[in-house]
mmCIF file of C-alpha atoms in Angstrom:
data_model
loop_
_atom_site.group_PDB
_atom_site.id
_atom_site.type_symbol
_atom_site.label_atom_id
_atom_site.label_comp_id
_atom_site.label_asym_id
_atom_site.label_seq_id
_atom_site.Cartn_x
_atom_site.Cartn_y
_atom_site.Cartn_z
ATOM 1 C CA UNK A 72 -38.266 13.653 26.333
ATOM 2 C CA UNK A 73 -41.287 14.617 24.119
ATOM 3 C CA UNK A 74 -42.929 18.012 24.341
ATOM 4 C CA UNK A 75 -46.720 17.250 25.849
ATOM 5 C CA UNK A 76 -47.726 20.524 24.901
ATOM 6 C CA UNK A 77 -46.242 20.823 21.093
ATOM 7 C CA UNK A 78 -48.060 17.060 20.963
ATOM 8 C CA UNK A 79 -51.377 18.740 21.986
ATOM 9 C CA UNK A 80 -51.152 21.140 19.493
ATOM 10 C CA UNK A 81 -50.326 18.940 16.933
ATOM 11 C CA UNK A 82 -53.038 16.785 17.394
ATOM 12 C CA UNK A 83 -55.351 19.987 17.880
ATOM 13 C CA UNK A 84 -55.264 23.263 16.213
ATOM 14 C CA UNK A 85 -56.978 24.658 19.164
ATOM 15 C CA UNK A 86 -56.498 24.903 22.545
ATOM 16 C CA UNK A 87 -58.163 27.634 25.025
ATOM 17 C CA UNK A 88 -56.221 29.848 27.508
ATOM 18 C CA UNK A 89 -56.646 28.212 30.326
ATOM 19 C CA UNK A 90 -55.356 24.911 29.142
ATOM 20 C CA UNK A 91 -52.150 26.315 27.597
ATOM 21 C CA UNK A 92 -51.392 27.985 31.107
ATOM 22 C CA UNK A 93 -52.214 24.521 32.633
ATOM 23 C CA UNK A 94 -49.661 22.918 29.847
ATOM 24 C CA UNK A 95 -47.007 25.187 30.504
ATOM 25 C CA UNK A 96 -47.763 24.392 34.428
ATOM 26 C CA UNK A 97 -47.035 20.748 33.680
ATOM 27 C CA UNK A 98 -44.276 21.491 31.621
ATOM 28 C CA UNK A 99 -42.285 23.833 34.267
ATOM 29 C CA UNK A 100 -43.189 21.341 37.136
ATOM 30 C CA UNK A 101 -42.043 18.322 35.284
ATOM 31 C CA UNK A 102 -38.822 20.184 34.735
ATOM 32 C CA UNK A 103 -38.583 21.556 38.155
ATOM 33 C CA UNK A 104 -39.003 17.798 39.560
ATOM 34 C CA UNK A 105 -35.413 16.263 37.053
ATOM 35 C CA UNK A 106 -33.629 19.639 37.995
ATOM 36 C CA UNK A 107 -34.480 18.615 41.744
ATOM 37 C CA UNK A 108 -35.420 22.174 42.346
ATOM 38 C CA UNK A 109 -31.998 23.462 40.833
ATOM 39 C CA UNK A 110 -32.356 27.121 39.757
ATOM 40 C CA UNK A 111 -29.115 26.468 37.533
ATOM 41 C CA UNK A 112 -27.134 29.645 38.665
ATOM 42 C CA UNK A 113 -24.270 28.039 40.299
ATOM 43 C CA UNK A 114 -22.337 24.587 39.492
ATOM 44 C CA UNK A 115 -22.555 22.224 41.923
ATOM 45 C CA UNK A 116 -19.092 21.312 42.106
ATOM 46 C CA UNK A 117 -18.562 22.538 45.346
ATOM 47 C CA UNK A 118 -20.804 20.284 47.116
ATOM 48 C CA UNK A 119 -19.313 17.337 46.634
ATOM 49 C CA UNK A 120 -20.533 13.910 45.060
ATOM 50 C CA UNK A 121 -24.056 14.802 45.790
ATOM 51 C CA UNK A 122 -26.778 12.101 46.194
ATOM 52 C CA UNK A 123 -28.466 12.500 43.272
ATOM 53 C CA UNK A 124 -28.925 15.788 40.777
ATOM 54 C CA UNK A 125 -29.483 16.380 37.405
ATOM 55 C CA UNK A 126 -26.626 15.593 34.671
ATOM 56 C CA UNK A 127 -25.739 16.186 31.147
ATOM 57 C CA UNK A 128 -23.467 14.987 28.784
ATOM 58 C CA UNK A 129 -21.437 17.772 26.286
ATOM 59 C CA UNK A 130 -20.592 15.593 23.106
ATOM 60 C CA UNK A 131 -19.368 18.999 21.402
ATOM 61 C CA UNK A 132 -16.922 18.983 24.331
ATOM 62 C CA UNK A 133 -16.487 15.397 25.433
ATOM 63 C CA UNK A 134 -17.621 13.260 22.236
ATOM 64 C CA UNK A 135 -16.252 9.775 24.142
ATOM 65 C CA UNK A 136 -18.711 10.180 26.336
ATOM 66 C CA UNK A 137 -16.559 10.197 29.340
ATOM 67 C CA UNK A 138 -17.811 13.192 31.469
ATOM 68 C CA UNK A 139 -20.270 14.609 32.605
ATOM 69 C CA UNK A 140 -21.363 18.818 34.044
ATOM 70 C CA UNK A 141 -24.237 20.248 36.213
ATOM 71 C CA UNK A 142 -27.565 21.847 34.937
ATOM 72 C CA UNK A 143 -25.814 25.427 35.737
ATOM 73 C CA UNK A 144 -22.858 24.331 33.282
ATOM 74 C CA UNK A 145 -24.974 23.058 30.849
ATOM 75 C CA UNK A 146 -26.379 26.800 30.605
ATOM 76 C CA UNK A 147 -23.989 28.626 30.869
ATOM 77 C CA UNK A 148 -20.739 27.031 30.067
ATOM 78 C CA UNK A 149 -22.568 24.778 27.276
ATOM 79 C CA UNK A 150 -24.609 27.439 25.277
ATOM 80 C CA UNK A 151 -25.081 25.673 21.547
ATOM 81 C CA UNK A 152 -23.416 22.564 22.060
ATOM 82 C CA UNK A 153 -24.541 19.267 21.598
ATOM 83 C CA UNK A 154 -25.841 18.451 25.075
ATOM 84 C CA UNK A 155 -27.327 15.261 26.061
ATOM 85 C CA UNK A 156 -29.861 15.049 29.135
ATOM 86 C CA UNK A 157 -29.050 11.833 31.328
ATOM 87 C CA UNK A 158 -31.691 12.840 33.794
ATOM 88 C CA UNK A 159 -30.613 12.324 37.053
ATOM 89 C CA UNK A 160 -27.674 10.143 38.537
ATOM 90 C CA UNK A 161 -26.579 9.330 41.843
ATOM 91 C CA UNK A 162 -23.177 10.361 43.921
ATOM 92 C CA UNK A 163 -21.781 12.637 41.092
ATOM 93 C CA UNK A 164 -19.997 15.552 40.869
ATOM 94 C CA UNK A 165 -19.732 18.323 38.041
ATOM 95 C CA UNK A 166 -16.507 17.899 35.297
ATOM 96 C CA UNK A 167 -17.072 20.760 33.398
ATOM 97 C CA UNK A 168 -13.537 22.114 32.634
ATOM 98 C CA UNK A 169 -11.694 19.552 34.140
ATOM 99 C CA UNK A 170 -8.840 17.481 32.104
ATOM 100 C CA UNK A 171 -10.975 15.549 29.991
ATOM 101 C CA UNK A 172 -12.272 19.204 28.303
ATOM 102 C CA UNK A 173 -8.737 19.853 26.909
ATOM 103 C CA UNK A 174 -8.352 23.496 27.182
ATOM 104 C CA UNK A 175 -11.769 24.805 27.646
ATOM 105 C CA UNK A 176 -12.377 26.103 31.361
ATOM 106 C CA UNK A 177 -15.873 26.012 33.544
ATOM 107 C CA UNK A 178 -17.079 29.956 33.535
ATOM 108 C CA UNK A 179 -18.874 29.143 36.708
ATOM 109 C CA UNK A 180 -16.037 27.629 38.868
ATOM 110 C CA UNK A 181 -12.606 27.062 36.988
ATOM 111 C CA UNK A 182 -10.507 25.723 40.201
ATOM 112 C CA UNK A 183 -11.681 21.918 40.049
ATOM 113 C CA UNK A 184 -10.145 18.964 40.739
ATOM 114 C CA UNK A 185 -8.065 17.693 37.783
ATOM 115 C CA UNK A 186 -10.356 14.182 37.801
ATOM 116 C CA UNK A 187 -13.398 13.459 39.826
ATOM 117 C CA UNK A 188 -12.159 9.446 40.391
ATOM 118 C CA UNK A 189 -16.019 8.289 41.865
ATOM 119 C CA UNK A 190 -17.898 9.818 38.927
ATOM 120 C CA UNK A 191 -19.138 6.165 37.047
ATOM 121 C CA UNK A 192 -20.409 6.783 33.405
ATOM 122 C CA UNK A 193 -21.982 4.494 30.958
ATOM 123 C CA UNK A 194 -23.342 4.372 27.453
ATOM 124 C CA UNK A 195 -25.866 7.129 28.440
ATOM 125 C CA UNK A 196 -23.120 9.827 28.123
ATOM 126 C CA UNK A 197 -22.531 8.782 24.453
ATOM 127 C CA UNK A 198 -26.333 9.384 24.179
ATOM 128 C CA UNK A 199 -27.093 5.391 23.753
ATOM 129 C CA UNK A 200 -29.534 3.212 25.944
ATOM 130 C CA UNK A 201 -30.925 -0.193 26.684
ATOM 131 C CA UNK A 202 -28.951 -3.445 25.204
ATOM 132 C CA UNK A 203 -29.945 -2.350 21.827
ATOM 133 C CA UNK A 204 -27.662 0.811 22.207
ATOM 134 C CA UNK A 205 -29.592 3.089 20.488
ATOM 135 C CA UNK A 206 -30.628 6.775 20.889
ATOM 136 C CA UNK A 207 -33.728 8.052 22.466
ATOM 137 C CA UNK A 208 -35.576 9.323 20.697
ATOM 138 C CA UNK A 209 -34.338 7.148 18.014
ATOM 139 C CA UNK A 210 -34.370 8.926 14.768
ATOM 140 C CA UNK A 211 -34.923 5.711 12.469
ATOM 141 C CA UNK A 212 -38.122 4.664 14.349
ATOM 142 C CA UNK A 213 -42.003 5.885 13.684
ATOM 143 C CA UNK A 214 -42.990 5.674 17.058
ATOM 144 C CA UNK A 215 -41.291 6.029 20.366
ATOM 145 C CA UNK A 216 -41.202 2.617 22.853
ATOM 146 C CA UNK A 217 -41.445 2.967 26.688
ATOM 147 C CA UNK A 218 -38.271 2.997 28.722
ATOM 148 C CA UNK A 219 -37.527 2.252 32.084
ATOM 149 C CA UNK A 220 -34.334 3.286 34.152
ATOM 150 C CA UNK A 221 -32.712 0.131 36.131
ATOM 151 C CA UNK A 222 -32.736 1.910 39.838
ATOM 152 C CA UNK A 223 -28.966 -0.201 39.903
ATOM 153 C CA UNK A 224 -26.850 0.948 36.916
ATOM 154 C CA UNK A 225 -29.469 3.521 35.966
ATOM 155 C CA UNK A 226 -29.421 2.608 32.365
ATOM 156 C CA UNK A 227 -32.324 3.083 30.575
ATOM 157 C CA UNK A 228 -34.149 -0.272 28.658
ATOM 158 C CA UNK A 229 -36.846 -0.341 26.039
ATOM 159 C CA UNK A 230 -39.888 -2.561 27.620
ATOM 160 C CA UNK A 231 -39.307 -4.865 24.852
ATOM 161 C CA UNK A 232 -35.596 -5.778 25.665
ATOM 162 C CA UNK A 233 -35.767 -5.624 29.391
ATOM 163 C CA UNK A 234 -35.785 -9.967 29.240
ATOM 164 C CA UNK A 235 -39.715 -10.229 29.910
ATOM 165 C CA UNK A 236 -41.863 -12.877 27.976
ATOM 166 C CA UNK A 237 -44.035 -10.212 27.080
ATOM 167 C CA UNK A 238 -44.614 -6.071 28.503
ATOM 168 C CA UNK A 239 -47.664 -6.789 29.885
ATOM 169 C CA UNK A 240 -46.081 -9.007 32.553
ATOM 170 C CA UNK A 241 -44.886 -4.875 33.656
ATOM 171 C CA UNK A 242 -46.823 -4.180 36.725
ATOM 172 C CA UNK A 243 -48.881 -1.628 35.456
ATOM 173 C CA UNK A 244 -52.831 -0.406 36.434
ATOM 174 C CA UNK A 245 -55.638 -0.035 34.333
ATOM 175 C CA UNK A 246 -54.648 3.581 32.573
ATOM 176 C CA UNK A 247 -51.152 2.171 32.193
ATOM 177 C CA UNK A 248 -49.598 3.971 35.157
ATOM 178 C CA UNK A 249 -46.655 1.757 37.001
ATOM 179 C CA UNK A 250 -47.390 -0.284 40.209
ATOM 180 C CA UNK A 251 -43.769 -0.271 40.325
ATOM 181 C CA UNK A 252 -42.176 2.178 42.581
ATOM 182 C CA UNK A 253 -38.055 1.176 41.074
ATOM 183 C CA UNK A 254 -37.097 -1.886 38.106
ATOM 184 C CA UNK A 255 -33.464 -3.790 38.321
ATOM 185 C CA UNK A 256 -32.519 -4.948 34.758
ATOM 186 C CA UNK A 257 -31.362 -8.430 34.175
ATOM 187 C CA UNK A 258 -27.959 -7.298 34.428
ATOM 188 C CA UNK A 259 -28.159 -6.206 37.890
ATOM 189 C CA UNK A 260 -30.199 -8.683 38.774
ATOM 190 C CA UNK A 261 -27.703 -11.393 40.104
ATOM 191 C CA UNK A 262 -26.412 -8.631 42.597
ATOM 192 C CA UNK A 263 -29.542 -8.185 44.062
ATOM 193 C CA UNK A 264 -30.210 -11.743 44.379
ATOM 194 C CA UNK A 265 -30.339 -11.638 48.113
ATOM 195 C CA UNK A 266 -34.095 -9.893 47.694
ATOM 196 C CA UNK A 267 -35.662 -13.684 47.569
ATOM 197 C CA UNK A 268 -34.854 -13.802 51.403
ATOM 198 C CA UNK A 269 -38.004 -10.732 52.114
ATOM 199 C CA UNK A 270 -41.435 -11.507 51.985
ATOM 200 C CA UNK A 271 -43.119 -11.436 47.979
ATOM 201 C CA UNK A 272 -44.149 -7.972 49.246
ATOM 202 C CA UNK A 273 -41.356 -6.753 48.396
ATOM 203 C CA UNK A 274 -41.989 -7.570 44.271
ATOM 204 C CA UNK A 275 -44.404 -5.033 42.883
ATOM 205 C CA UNK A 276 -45.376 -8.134 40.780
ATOM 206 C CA UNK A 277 -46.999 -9.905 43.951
ATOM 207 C CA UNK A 278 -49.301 -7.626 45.711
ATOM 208 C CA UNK A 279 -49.904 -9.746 48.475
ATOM 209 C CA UNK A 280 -49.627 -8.637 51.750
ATOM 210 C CA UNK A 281 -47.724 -9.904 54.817
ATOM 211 C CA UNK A 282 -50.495 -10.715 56.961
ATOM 212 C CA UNK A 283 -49.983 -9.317 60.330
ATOM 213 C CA UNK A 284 -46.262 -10.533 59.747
ATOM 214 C CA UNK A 285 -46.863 -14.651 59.802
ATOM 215 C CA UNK A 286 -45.534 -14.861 56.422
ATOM 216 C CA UNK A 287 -43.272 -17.198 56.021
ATOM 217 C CA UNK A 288 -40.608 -17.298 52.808
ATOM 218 C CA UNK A 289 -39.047 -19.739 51.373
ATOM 219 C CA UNK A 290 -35.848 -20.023 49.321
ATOM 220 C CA UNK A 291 -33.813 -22.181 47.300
ATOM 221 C CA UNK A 292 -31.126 -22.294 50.630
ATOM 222 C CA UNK A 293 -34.119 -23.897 52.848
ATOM 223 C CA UNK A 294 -33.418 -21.063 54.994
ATOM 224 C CA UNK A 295 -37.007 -19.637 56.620
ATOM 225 C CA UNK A 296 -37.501 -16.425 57.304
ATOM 226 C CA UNK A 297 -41.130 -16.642 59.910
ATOM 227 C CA UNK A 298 -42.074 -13.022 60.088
ATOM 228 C CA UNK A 299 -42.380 -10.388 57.790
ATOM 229 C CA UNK A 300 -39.292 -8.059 58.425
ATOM 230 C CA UNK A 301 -40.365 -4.445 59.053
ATOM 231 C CA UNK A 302 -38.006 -1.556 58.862
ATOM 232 C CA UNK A 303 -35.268 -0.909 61.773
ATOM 233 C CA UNK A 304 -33.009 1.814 62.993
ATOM 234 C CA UNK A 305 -30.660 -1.400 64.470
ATOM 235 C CA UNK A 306 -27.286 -1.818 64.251
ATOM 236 C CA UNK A 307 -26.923 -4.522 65.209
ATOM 237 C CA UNK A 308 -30.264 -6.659 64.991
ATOM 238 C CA UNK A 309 -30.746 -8.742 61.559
ATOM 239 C CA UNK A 310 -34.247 -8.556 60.497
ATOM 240 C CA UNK A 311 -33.863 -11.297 58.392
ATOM 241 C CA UNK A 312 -31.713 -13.447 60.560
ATOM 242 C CA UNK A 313 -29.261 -14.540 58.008
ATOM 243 C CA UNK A 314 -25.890 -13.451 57.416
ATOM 244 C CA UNK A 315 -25.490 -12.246 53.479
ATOM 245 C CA UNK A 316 -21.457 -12.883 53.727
ATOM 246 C CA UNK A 317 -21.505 -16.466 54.768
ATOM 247 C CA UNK A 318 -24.920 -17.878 53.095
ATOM 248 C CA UNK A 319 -25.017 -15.869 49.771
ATOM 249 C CA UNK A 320 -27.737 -16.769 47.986
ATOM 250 C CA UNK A 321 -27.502 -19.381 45.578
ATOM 251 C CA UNK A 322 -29.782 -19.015 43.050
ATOM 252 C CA UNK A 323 -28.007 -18.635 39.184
ATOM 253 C CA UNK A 324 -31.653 -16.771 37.716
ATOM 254 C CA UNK A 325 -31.097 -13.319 36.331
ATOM 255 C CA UNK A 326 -34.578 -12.128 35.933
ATOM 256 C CA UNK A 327 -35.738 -8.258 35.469
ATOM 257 C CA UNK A 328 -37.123 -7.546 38.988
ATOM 258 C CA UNK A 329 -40.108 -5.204 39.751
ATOM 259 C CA UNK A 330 -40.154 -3.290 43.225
ATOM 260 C CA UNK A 331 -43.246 -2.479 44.959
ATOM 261 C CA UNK A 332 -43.678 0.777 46.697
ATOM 262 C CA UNK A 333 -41.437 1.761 49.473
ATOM 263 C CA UNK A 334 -39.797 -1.141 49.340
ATOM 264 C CA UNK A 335 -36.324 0.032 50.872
ATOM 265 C CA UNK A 336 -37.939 0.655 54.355
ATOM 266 C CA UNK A 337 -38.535 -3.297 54.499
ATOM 267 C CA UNK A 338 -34.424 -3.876 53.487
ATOM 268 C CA UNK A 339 -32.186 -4.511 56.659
ATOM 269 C CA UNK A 340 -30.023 -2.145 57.875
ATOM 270 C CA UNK A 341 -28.134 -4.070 60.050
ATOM 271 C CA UNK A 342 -24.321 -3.629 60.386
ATOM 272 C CA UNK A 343 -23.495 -7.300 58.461
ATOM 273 C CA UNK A 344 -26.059 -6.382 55.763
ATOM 274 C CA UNK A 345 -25.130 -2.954 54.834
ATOM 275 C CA UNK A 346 -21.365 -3.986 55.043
ATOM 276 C CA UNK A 347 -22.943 -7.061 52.189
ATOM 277 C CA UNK A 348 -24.266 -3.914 50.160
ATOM 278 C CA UNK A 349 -21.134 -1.961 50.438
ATOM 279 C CA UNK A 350 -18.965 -4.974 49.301
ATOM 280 C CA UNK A 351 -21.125 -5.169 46.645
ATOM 281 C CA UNK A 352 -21.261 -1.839 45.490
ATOM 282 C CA UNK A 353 -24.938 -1.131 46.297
ATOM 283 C CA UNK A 354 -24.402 0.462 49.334
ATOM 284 C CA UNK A 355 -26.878 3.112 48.238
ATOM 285 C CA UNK A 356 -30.099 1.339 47.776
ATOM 286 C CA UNK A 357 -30.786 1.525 52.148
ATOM 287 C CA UNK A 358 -31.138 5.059 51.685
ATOM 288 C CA UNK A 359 -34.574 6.916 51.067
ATOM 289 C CA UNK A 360 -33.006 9.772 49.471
ATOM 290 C CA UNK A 361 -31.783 7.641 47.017
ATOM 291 C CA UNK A 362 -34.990 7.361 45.150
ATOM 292 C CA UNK A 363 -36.374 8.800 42.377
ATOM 293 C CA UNK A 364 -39.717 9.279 44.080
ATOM 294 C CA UNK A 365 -37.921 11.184 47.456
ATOM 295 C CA UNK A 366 -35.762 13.445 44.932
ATOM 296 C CA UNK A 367 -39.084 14.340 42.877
ATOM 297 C CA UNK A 368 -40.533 15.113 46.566
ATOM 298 C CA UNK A 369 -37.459 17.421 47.531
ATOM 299 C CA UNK A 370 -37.734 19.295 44.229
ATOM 300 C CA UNK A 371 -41.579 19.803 44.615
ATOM 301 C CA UNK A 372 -41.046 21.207 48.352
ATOM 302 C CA UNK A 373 -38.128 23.331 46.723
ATOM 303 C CA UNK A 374 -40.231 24.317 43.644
ATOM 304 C CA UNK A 375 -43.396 25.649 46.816
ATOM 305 C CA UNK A 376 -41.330 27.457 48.419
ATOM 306 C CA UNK A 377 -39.432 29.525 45.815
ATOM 307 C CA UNK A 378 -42.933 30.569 44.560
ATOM 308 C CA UNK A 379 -43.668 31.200 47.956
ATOM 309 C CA UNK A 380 -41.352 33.341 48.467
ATOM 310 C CA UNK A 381 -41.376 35.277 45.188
ATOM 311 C CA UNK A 382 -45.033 35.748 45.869
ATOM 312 C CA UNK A 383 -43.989 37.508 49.254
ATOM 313 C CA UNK A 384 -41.370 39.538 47.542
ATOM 314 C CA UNK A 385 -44.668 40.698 44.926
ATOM 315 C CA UNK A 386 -46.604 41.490 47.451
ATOM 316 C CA UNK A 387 -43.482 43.564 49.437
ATOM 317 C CA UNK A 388 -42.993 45.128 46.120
ATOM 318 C CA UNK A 389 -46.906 46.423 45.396
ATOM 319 C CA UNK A 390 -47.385 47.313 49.017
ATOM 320 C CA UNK A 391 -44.147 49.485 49.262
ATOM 321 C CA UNK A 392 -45.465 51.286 45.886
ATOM 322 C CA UNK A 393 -47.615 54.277 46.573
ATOM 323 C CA UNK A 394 -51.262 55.229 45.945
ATOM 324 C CA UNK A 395 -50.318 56.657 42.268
ATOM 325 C CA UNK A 396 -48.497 53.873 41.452
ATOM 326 C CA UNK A 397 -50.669 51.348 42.895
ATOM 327 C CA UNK A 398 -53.788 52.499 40.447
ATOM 328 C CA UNK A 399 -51.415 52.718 37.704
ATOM 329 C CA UNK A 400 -50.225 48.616 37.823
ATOM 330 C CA UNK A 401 -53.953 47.325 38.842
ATOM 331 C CA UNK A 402 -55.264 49.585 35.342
ATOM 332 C CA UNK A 403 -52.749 48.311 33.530
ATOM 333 C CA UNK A 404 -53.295 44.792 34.785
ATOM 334 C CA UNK A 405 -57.253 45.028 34.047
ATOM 335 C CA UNK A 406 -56.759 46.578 30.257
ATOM 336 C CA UNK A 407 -54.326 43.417 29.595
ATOM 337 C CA UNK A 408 -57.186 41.176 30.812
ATOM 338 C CA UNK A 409 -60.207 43.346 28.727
ATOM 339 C CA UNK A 410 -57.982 42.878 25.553
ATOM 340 C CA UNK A 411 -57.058 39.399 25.864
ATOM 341 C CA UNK A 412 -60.860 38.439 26.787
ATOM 342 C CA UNK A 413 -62.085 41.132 23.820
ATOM 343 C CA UNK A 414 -59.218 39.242 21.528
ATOM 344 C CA UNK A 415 -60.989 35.570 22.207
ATOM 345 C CA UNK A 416 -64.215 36.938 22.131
ATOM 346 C CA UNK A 417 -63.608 38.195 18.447
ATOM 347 C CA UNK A 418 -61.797 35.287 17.347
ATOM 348 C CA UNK A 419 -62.417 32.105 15.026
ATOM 349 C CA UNK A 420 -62.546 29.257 17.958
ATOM 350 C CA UNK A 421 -60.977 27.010 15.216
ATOM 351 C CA UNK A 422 -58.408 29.381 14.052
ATOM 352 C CA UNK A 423 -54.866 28.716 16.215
ATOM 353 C CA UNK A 424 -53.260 31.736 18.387
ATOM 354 C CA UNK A 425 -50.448 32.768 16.984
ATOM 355 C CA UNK A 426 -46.928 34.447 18.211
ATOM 356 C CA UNK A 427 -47.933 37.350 16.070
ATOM 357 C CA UNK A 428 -51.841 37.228 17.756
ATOM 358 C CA UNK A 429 -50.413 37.818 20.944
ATOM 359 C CA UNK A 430 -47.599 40.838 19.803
ATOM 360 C CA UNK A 431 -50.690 42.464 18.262
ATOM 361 C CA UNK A 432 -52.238 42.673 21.480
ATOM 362 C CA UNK A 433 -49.602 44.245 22.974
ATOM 363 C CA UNK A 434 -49.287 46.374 20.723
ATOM 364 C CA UNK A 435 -52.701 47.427 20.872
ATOM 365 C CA UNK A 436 -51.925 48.284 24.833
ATOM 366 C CA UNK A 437 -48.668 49.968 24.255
ATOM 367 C CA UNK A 438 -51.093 52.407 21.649
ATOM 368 C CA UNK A 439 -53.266 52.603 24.249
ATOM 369 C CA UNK A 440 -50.907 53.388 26.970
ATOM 370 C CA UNK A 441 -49.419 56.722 24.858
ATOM 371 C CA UNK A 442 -52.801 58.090 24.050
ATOM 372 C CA UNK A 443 -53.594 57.859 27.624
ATOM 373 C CA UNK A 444 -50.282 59.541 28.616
#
């Protein structure tokens, strides 16, 4: 993942205060939202195959590519090693210093299972993508291409080599931003065929609505589906009226599929359809919390209220200071703030702020700080 704020910098030599504290803002909250909110103190091991986290790949460790550890282990057991970030993947649990690390233990949690049998891995964990197999970033090539993680394998696929006729046929608005809310690669993409029995809704490529559900759909089986399906808590009612198991679709195209937003709350959840996703190993996609855009939610309501409370704990900690004290950290607080402003003041606006600018300043306060005492 490129650095936004080293690219700013290289395209600018400078850059005020206030926007490097709003860079470093974007920075930690982009983060925050892949970690899902992890703080990365504790391996996750213990809670199971968990939804969806954060996982890395150790090639110092594991250089087949066959395992996979936490964000905790990737600190702490991991330190120096050649670590590869997969992002996030779904219903996996932590390996770190199980039997495919040889003789090297997890320093969070050594008592593990000797295999975690559900974990899947693919290509990523060797550090390769898309068909081409490559790295990202790939080290040969001058400029970066786009990729786009398949919401069924979860590989990741250049635009170029995702099957399209061309990228702009990607759903994508005027600044370039994705219509899209999830992609299925061509791969997937016979799996999932059963999609062409919903409304075109459903395809972020077709932004036509259902009107007030007289849609009617069409597919290659001459089945009809009259209404537009909307989202049920049912057991037992098919919202599509057609049984998955006995009329499988029967179309043989395998094309990359765009999905609009929110498009699992239109999916049946009926007890014959969600046995047809378990059988074919898909289960998972009926779930919310399965998606990117409900993890990235979690993590932001985790992120609030961590700074919430250590905001609390701030104020706890000034208000249980006393009055001596008090006038001490607010002076010491406003002299930091007259020599940074007195620093920019002073200063070329074309000349770039420097690691040894800002230990000068400090310095400067610390000299400041003895006279005083």
């Amino acid at each position: 993942m490129a650095d936004k704020f080293d690219d700013e910098v290289e395209g600018d030599s400078t850059i005020s205060i206030k926007d490097y504290l709003q860079a470093v803002e974007e920075e930690e909250l982009e983060a925050n939202l892949v970690l899902g909110g992890d703080d990365g103190e504790e391996c996750t091991y213990s809670k199971g195959y968990m939804k969806r986290q954060a996982v890395f790949s150790c090639l110092t460790c594991t250089p087949d590519g066959n395992a996979g550890v936490c964000t905790a282990c990737a600190l702490s057991c991991h330190e120096g090693h050649e670590i590869v970030e997969l992002w996030t993947k779904r219903n996996f649990r932590c390996d770190c210093g199980n039997s495919k690390f040889g003789e090297f233990f997890c320093k969070l949690l050594a008592s593990k299972d000797v295999e975690n049998s559900n974990n899947l891995y693919n290509h990523n964990f060797k550090g390769t993508y898309c068909t081409c197999d490559l790295p990202f970033p790939d080290p040969n090539a001058e400029e970066q291409e786009e990729m786009i993680q398949c919401c069924i394998c979860e590989d990741w696929f250049h635009e170029d080599h995702i099957g399209l006729e061309s990228s702009d046929k990607i759903p994508k608005d005027e600044g370039g931003e994705p219509l899209y809310e999830d992609f299925i690669c061509q791969g997937c993409a016979t799996v999932c065929s059963f999609l062409i029995y919903y409304p075109q809704t459903i395809l972020a490529s077709d932004i036509s609505s259902c009107e007030k559900g007289k849609t009617v759909l069409e597919v290659k089986s001459d089945v009809k589906v009259n209404e537009c399906p909307e989202a049920t808590n049912s057991s037992t009612k098919c919202i599509i009226g057609i049984d998955l198991a006995g009329n499988p679709p029967t179309t043989d195209q395998s094309k990359p599929t765009f999905l609009s937003k929110n498009w699992r709350e239109l999916l049946c959840s009926c007890d014959k359809c969600s046995e047809y996703y378990a059988q074919k190993g898909i289960g998972f996609i009926a779930g919310k919390e399965d998606s990117i855009a409900e993890y990235e939610k979690l993590a932001e309501q985790k992120r609030n209220e961590n700074l919430q409370k250590q905001e609390g704990a701030e104020q706890n900690f000034f208000n249980n200071l006393g009055h001596v004290a008090k006038i001490e950290l607010l002076s010491g607080i406003a002299d930091m703030k007259n020599e940074f402003y007195a620093f920019l003041e002073s200063t070329d606006p074309s000349k770039t702020i420097t690691t040894e600018d800002v230990q000068h300043i400090f310095e400067k306060l610390a000299k400041k700080r003895r006279r005083e005492l």
